[in-house]
Amino acid sequence: MTTLILGGGITGLLTAWHMQQRGEPAEVWEAAEEPGGWVQTLPWPMTDGWPGRFEKGPQGILVSPGSVADKLFRILDLDLHSLGKGARWVGKGGRLVPVPAHPIGLITSSLMTWRTKLRMFLEPFQSVGPEEPEEGLSDFIARRAGRGMAEELLPPMVAGILAAPPELLSVDAIPKLRQWESYGSMFNGIRKSGISHLMVPEGGMGALPKRLVERIPMVRRGLKAFGLERLPNGRWKVHGQGHSAEADRVILALPAFEAAELLGPVAQGSAEALKAIPYTSVKLWNSRHDPLPPYDDGFGFLIHPSEGKPYLGSLVPSWIDKGCAPKGVMQLRSFIGDSALWGDPRPEEPKDWAWTERNLRHWVPALAAPSQTLEVISINAIPRAEKGHRGRVCQAVEGLPQGLDWISNARFGPGVRDVIEGIEEWLRT
Ligand SMILES: Cc1cc2nc3c(=O)[nH]c(=O)nc-3n(C[C@H](O)[C@H](O)[C@H](O)COP(=O)(O)OP(=O)(O)OC[C@H]3O[C@@H](n4cnc5c(N)ncnc54)[C@H](O)[C@@H]3O)c2cc1C
């Protein structure tokens, strides 16, 4: 049986690696010259030539000891580094409020009202909700941990992960939530599945696709698939730029909108369902500054969306990954959301560095002027699992003809960890 995998992002590469491990090698076609999709660590040298870097997509991966992701990195001989939980803040009421490192610290924190805190501590005593009908993300959190939690803490957290407002989203936007609830309560689920920390392999996140490519025999770079044809013998022919190939099975490891393009002529129902999955675009400003305690020694800060509109917060990559900038330099990565999603009062205003710096200084007035800045515009970067997502995914998958599959973070969950776990489970079934 011959298999072609279209898309050499982390989903396609990992699938090819697993198949190779099972003795069923597959060929991967990747449209770009460099495989990895969003998971790439790119060079950003300092002005004096020091070889700095920045992440195109994920800043790290959430890993708990003994988890599927932990085991994968070990098998691939990739050392993961973590500095632990790290200080973090939420911007609310015009100032940055520290997020306590431990739930007990929440008792004295000014992050939430007393009412919200009391309700949150009742989470373990709430009954488990039915699987159907699919709940909204805010409704799920309100049911489990109270309306206050859903309005005070959830929006900045979700904005920091998905760059979208939680009230638009399905609970399936963060699949871990339902998994944790299946243990009786989220509190129990988090405790039993082990506390995760954001980790980064040596060399940055791009080390993961690089290592996978080293271990997969056949990855064709710069080869974009543009047509699928069903042959009379039931096999599939894939047409690419200047090359075509036949296979018994074709796995589309592509974002929903790219897969929809290919599926249109051969699986219209699936294509319609995939086309209906929206994606969110973000702008990222990377900047380098003199260190500013305490922020240089922490994970970063997320801004409550009601005050950011659409500045969503900043991470501190120089704390997360020591290789991105030399000692004595604080590297920031600031997220600007899509104006249309966040009620931006001045959408016509360009979100240039001057705008970003003004917003940063509103929260961190003592921040030094940058020595370097770098703008990255990420179009259709993050799948938006809006309410009804589960039905769209089911319709897409169930409508596929024999010999075709679609896998993606839009199916398994938004993060690299979700993709790693999702692929393992998908390959088991
Ligand atoms: C800004 C940003 C920050 C993120 N931060 C985090 C984080 O901190 N932690 C975390 O866990 N996750 C994070 N993520 C999510 C993570 O990056 C994704 O879950 C993951 O990269 C998705 O991988 P994928 O292979 O499914 O898709 P993609 O990375 O989109 O890969 C799809 C690949 O298919 C190729 N392709 C497209 N069309 C064709 C075609 N017709 N023929 C052949 N090839 C084609 C593309 O070139 C691409 O390489 C972040 C994402 C972004 C964008």
XYZ file of N, CA, C and O and ligand atoms in Angstrom, residues 5-13 29-32 34-40 55-62 160-161 198 205 223-226 253-255 258-259 262 282 284 315 333 335 378 380-383 407-410 413-419, ligand 1:
305
model
N 1.320 11.839 1.844
C 0.850 12.783 2.852
C 1.053 14.179 2.281
O 2.184 14.552 1.925
N -0.029 14.945 2.175
C 0.079 16.306 1.637
C 0.172 17.277 2.800
O -0.733 17.332 3.643
N 1.270 18.031 2.868
C 1.472 18.967 3.977
C 2.576 18.472 4.884
O 2.447 17.423 5.507
N 3.672 19.224 4.929
C 4.811 18.860 5.785
C 4.915 19.768 6.984
O 6.004 20.146 7.395
N 3.744 20.141 7.555
C 3.744 20.791 8.875
C 3.957 19.704 9.912
O 4.230 18.536 9.563
N 3.793 20.055 11.168
C 4.079 19.076 12.217
C 3.105 17.900 12.139
O 3.468 16.755 12.395
N 1.863 18.154 11.701
C 0.879 17.066 11.596
C 1.327 16.050 10.528
O 1.331 14.842 10.785
N 1.711 16.534 9.360
C 2.115 15.630 8.285
C 3.407 14.900 8.618
O 3.527 13.679 8.404
N 4.382 15.629 9.159
C 5.685 15.009 9.448
C 5.565 13.939 10.532
O 6.141 12.856 10.423
N 4.560 15.557 0.740
C 4.720 16.701 -0.167
C 4.527 17.977 0.644
O 3.476 18.166 1.268
N 5.497 18.845 0.611
C 5.390 20.119 1.341
C 5.517 21.281 0.335
O 6.483 21.345 -0.423
N 4.536 22.181 0.393
C 4.499 23.285 -0.578
C 5.700 24.240 -0.413
O 6.223 24.761 -1.396
N 6.124 24.452 0.832
C 7.219 25.406 1.068
C 8.581 24.715 0.920
O 8.667 23.489 0.937
N 10.918 24.925 3.117
C 11.309 24.448 4.452
C 10.115 23.770 5.119
O 9.083 24.404 5.319
N 10.214 22.474 5.446
C 9.101 21.815 6.134
C 8.936 22.358 7.559
O 9.823 23.028 8.074
N 7.804 22.056 8.183
C 7.568 22.479 9.575
C 6.296 23.297 9.725
O 5.773 23.421 10.820
N 5.819 23.908 8.624
C 4.623 24.755 8.733
C 4.888 25.884 9.722
O 5.913 26.578 9.632
N 4.000 26.034 10.709
C 4.177 27.128 11.691
C 5.313 26.842 12.656
O 5.821 27.757 13.313
N 5.708 25.566 12.777
C 6.746 25.234 13.765
C 8.125 25.410 13.127
O 8.694 24.485 12.543
N 8.630 26.611 13.193
C 9.955 26.907 12.633
C 10.638 27.955 13.504
O 10.013 28.939 13.898
N 10.638 32.610 17.059
C 9.767 31.518 16.625
C 8.732 32.056 15.645
O 8.127 33.097 15.886
N 8.510 31.315 14.548
C 7.461 31.697 13.605
C 6.086 31.438 14.235
O 5.160 32.211 14.092
N 5.951 30.331 14.945
C 4.677 29.962 15.581
C 4.873 29.688 17.050
O 5.140 30.609 17.826
N 4.772 28.408 17.462
C 4.781 28.098 18.887
C 6.062 28.533 19.590
O 7.169 28.311 19.086
N 5.872 29.110 20.752
C 7.005 29.525 21.576
C 7.517 28.340 22.385
O 8.654 28.314 22.819
N 6.646 27.340 22.550
C 7.027 26.158 23.317
C 5.894 25.156 23.254
O 4.902 25.373 22.565
N 6.069 24.060 23.977
C 5.020 23.031 24.004
C 4.743 22.666 25.455
O 5.672 22.598 26.267
N 3.466 22.458 25.771
C 3.095 22.085 27.139
C 3.340 20.599 27.330
O 2.790 19.773 26.596
N -4.705 34.647 24.714
C -3.273 34.329 24.662
C -2.992 33.036 23.919
O -1.908 32.830 23.391
N -3.978 32.130 23.888
C -3.739 30.832 23.225
C -4.314 30.844 21.805
O -3.674 30.391 20.859
N 5.525 24.772 30.051
C 5.912 25.125 28.689
C 7.386 24.742 28.517
O 8.234 25.167 29.299
N 11.834 25.531 18.869
C 10.779 24.590 18.462
C 11.052 23.967 17.097
O 10.612 22.862 16.796
N 6.767 21.403 -3.185
C 5.831 20.704 -4.078
C 4.408 20.863 -3.532
O 4.024 20.215 -2.554
N 3.670 21.777 -4.162
C 2.295 22.041 -3.714
C 1.323 21.179 -4.516
O 1.365 21.186 -5.740
N 0.458 20.435 -3.815
C -0.569 19.641 -4.501
C -1.684 20.586 -4.925
O -2.094 21.443 -4.149
N -2.153 20.440 -6.170
C -3.263 21.309 -6.565
C -4.447 20.538 -7.137
O -5.459 21.131 -7.492
N -2.810 16.484 5.303
C -2.399 17.047 6.605
C -2.313 18.560 6.432
O -1.236 19.160 6.513
N -3.453 19.164 6.161
C -3.510 20.555 5.712
C -4.506 21.349 6.534
O -5.480 20.788 7.052
N -4.321 22.684 6.614
C -5.359 23.507 7.217
C -6.678 23.270 6.479
O -6.680 22.935 5.277
N -7.197 24.834 3.007
C -6.362 24.256 1.935
C -6.921 22.900 1.522
O -6.975 22.576 0.333
N -7.350 22.098 2.507
C -7.908 20.781 2.203
C -9.202 20.951 1.405
O -9.467 20.188 0.469
N -8.722 21.257 -2.346
C -8.411 20.005 -3.043
C -9.616 19.072 -3.096
O -9.805 18.330 -4.069
N -3.099 36.889 13.080
C -2.504 37.717 14.142
C -1.285 38.450 13.603
O -0.655 38.000 12.637
N 2.446 39.846 14.948
C 3.368 39.707 16.072
C 4.507 40.702 15.909
O 5.081 40.807 14.821
N 4.801 37.966 25.375
C 5.603 36.921 26.021
C 7.042 37.402 26.122
O 7.433 38.369 25.459
N 7.704 39.390 22.660
C 6.895 39.008 21.489
C 5.468 39.444 21.804
O 4.811 38.870 22.678
N 1.527 40.300 20.858
C 0.467 39.766 19.992
C -0.594 40.833 19.759
O -1.141 41.383 20.713
N 0.898 37.011 10.487
C 0.547 35.589 10.334
C -0.912 35.493 9.895
O -1.832 35.638 10.701
N -4.303 33.736 8.540
C -4.995 32.441 8.715
C -4.128 31.470 9.520
O -3.873 30.344 9.107
N -3.720 31.935 10.686
C -2.719 31.183 11.450
C -3.339 30.140 12.376
O -2.772 29.062 12.549
N -4.494 30.481 12.968
C -5.010 29.622 14.043
C -6.464 29.253 13.738
O -7.303 30.133 13.542
N -6.772 27.935 13.693
C -8.169 27.552 13.426
C -9.072 28.064 14.536
O -8.698 28.006 15.714
N -6.352 15.341 8.329
C -5.907 15.534 9.719
C -5.271 16.909 9.823
O -4.708 17.423 8.851
N -5.385 17.512 11.004
C -4.920 18.899 11.148
C -5.107 19.310 12.607
O -5.834 18.652 13.351
N -4.497 20.437 12.986
C -4.776 20.920 14.341
C -6.223 21.410 14.444
O -6.771 21.489 15.531
N -6.875 21.686 13.309
C -8.295 22.060 13.351
C -9.146 20.855 13.731
O -10.292 21.011 14.125
N -7.031 19.739 17.863
C -6.868 20.746 18.915
C -5.758 21.691 18.536
O -4.901 21.348 17.712
N -5.732 22.902 19.112
C -4.913 23.970 18.545
C -3.398 23.848 18.755
O -2.639 24.360 17.960
N -2.967 23.159 19.809
C -1.536 23.191 20.147
C -0.771 21.986 19.618
O -1.355 20.984 19.190
N 0.552 22.089 19.671
C 1.413 20.982 19.220
C 1.144 19.731 20.065
O 1.101 18.610 19.559
N 0.915 19.934 21.357
C 0.612 18.789 22.220
C -0.676 18.084 21.765
O -0.752 16.859 21.724
N -1.692 18.884 21.402
C -2.957 18.280 20.939
C -2.722 17.453 19.669
O -3.304 16.392 19.488
N -1.870 17.986 18.796
C -1.589 17.296 17.527
C -0.845 15.979 17.820
O -1.196 14.921 17.278
C 1.546 32.493 15.982
C 1.315 31.099 16.486
C 1.675 30.768 17.794
C 1.472 29.470 18.264
N 1.865 29.174 19.537
C 1.755 27.900 19.994
C 2.314 27.538 21.246
O 2.928 28.343 21.959
N 2.189 26.226 21.649
C 1.584 25.278 20.858
O 1.520 24.111 21.249
N 1.079 25.594 19.640
C 1.148 26.872 19.185
N 0.690 27.189 17.933
C -0.043 26.164 17.160
C 0.858 25.212 16.361
O 1.820 25.944 15.678
C -0.023 24.398 15.402
O -0.899 23.591 16.152
C 0.744 23.472 14.460
O 1.880 24.083 13.944
C -0.184 23.007 13.338
O 0.525 22.170 12.484
P -0.132 21.563 11.153
O 0.857 20.681 10.556
O -1.477 21.002 11.494
O -0.426 22.832 10.232
P 0.592 23.823 9.461
O 1.700 24.206 10.364
O -0.280 24.896 8.914
O 1.182 22.937 8.290
C 0.525 22.699 7.081
C 1.574 22.547 5.994
O 0.936 22.233 4.770
C 1.608 22.921 3.726
N 0.675 23.008 2.605
C -0.415 23.818 2.473
N -1.063 23.570 1.323
C -0.364 22.575 0.710
C -0.573 21.852 -0.514
N -1.608 22.100 -1.317
N 0.342 20.895 -0.872
C 1.406 20.614 -0.052
N 1.626 21.269 1.118
C 0.729 22.218 1.494
C 1.969 24.253 4.338
O 3.023 24.874 3.629
C 2.363 23.833 5.752
O 3.737 23.550 5.864
C 0.883 28.479 17.435
C 0.518 28.814 16.111
C 0.745 30.101 15.630
C 0.379 30.420 14.212
